[in-house]
């Protein structure tokens, strides 16, 4: 009762109708919210008010939403398909297998452990500053290009 669940994003898999039905069946209309795709100030407000960020996926390239959530200081729960092992290494969140029991266990842990949630949020924000900063990414790309050029000069 102390939390709201916001499931944001477009209904790409046509799951919304089923989710709305489940929400009604379990009488949780006031607890689970489906705003659809959120952008701009609404997305900022949701991230500022959030306690955790969860992305379950079987396959993601570079999950920008996860990085954006971490920039807001949110601890994240992601599945292995998000391909961000650095989150575990930095203790910025939790990486779980894509099954309901592991997801629930992780959510429950973070909601029940304010100190862990807060520390992971701090670690998440620091991770974004050190690893996903636009200047660092640009410099890493320059270094990569220089290494390719230098390797080709030797050949």
Coordinates of C-alpha atoms in Angstrom, one line a residue:
X1 CA 0.0 0.0 0.0
X2 CA 3.0 2.4 0.4
X3 CA 4.0 2.0 -3.2
X4 CA 2.6 2.5 -6.7
X5 CA 3.7 0.3 -9.6
X6 CA 4.1 2.3 -12.8
X7 CA 4.5 0.2 -16.0
X8 CA 5.5 2.7 -18.6
X9 CA 6.2 2.4 -22.3
X10 CA 4.4 1.5 -25.5
X11 CA 2.3 -1.6 -25.7
X12 CA 4.5 -3.2 -28.3
X13 CA 3.5 -6.8 -27.5
X14 CA -0.2 -6.1 -27.1
X15 CA 0.0 -7.1 -23.4
X16 CA -1.9 -4.1 -22.1
X17 CA -5.3 -5.6 -22.4
X18 CA -4.3 -8.7 -20.4
X19 CA -2.6 -6.5 -17.8
X20 CA -5.6 -4.3 -17.4
X21 CA -7.7 -7.4 -16.9
X22 CA -5.4 -8.7 -14.2
X23 CA -5.3 -5.3 -12.5
X24 CA -9.1 -5.3 -12.4
X25 CA -9.3 -9.0 -11.3
X26 CA -7.0 -8.3 -8.3
X27 CA -8.6 -5.0 -7.4
X28 CA -5.3 -3.0 -7.7
X29 CA -6.5 -0.2 -10.0
X30 CA -5.2 2.4 -7.5
X31 CA -1.8 0.6 -7.2
X32 CA -0.8 -0.3 -10.7
X33 CA -0.7 2.5 -13.3
X34 CA -0.2 2.2 -17.1
X35 CA 0.7 5.7 -18.4
X36 CA 1.9 4.4 -21.8
X37 CA 5.0 6.0 -23.4
X38 CA 6.2 8.8 -21.1
X39 CA 8.6 11.6 -22.2
X40 CA 9.8 14.9 -21.1
X41 CA 8.6 16.4 -17.8
X42 CA 6.3 13.5 -17.0
X43 CA 9.2 11.0 -17.4
X44 CA 11.4 13.2 -15.2
X45 CA 8.7 13.4 -12.5
X46 CA 8.2 9.7 -12.5
X47 CA 12.0 9.0 -12.2
X48 CA 12.3 11.6 -9.5
X49 CA 9.5 10.0 -7.4
X50 CA 10.6 6.4 -8.0
X51 CA 12.2 4.2 -5.4
X52 CA 13.5 1.5 -7.8
X53 CA 13.6 0.9 -11.6
X54 CA 12.9 -2.5 -13.0
X55 CA 13.5 -3.7 -16.6
X56 CA 12.9 -7.3 -17.4
X57 CA 14.0 -8.2 -20.9
X58 CA 15.2 -11.2 -22.8
X59 CA 17.3 -9.0 -25.1
X60 CA 18.4 -5.4 -25.0
X61 CA 21.2 -3.7 -27.0
X62 CA 22.1 -0.7 -24.8
X63 CA 19.2 -0.2 -22.4
X64 CA 19.1 3.6 -22.3
X65 CA 16.2 3.6 -19.9
X66 CA 18.3 1.8 -17.3
X67 CA 21.2 4.2 -17.6
X68 CA 18.7 7.2 -17.4
X69 CA 17.2 5.7 -14.2
X70 CA 20.6 5.3 -12.7
X71 CA 21.4 8.9 -13.5
X72 CA 18.5 9.8 -11.3
X73 CA 20.0 7.8 -8.5
X74 CA 17.7 4.8 -8.7
X75 CA 18.9 1.3 -7.9
X76 CA 18.0 -0.9 -10.8
X77 CA 16.8 -4.5 -11.2
X78 CA 17.5 -5.9 -14.6
X79 CA 17.5 -9.3 -16.2
X80 CA 20.5 -10.9 -17.8
X81 CA 19.2 -10.0 -21.2
X82 CA 19.9 -6.3 -20.5
X83 CA 23.7 -7.1 -20.9
X84 CA 24.9 -4.7 -18.2
X85 CA 27.1 -6.8 -15.9
X86 CA 28.8 -3.5 -14.8
X87 CA 25.7 -2.9 -12.7
X88 CA 26.5 -5.9 -10.5
X89 CA 30.2 -5.0 -10.4
X90 CA 29.4 -1.5 -9.2
X91 CA 26.7 -2.7 -6.8
X92 CA 24.3 -0.3 -8.5
X93 CA 21.4 -2.7 -8.6
X94 CA 20.6 -6.4 -9.0
X95 CA 20.8 -8.7 -12.0
X96 CA 18.3 -11.6 -12.0
X97 CA 17.3 -14.4 -14.3
X98 CA 14.0 -13.6 -16.2
X99 CA 11.7 -15.5 -13.9
X100 CA 9.0 -14.2 -11.7
X101 CA 10.4 -15.7 -8.4
X102 CA 13.8 -14.0 -8.8
X103 CA 12.2 -10.7 -9.9
X104 CA 9.9 -10.7 -6.9
X105 CA 12.7 -11.6 -4.5
X106 CA 14.8 -8.7 -5.8
X107 CA 11.9 -6.2 -5.7
X108 CA 11.0 -7.3 -2.2
X109 CA 14.7 -7.0 -1.0
X110 CA 15.0 -3.4 -2.2
X111 CA 11.7 -2.3 -0.9
X112 CA 12.3 -3.8 2.5
X113 CA 15.9 -2.6 2.8
X114 CA 16.1 1.2 2.6
X115 CA 19.8 1.3 3.4
X116 CA 20.7 -1.1 0.6
X117 CA 18.3 0.8 -1.8
X118 CA 19.9 4.1 -0.9
X119 CA 23.5 2.8 -1.3
X120 CA 22.7 1.2 -4.6
X121 CA 21.2 4.4 -5.8
X122 CA 24.3 6.3 -4.9
X123 CA 26.4 3.7 -6.6
X124 CA 24.1 3.9 -9.7
X125 CA 24.5 7.6 -10.0
X126 CA 28.3 7.4 -9.6
X127 CA 28.4 4.6 -12.2
X128 CA 26.7 6.8 -14.8
X129 CA 29.1 9.6 -14.0
X130 CA 32.2 7.5 -14.5
X131 CA 31.2 5.0 -17.2
X132 CA 28.4 6.5 -19.2
X133 CA 29.4 10.2 -19.3
X134 CA 29.3 11.5 -22.8
X135 CA 32.9 12.8 -22.6
X136 CA 34.2 9.5 -21.4
X137 CA 32.3 7.6 -24.1
X138 CA 33.7 10.1 -26.8
X139 CA 37.2 9.7 -25.4
X140 CA 36.9 5.9 -25.4
X141 CA 35.8 6.0 -29.0
X142 CA 38.7 8.3 -30.0
X143 CA 41.1 5.9 -28.2
X144 CA 39.6 2.9 -30.1
X145 CA 39.9 4.7 -33.4
X146 CA 43.5 5.6 -32.7
X147 CA 44.3 2.0 -31.8
X148 CA 42.8 0.8 -35.1
X149 CA 44.8 3.4 -37.0
X150 CA 48.0 2.6 -35.2
X151 CA 47.5 -1.1 -35.8
X152 CA 47.0 -0.6 -39.5
X153 CA 50.1 1.6 -39.7
X154 CA 52.2 -1.3 -38.3
X155 CA 50.8 -3.6 -41.0

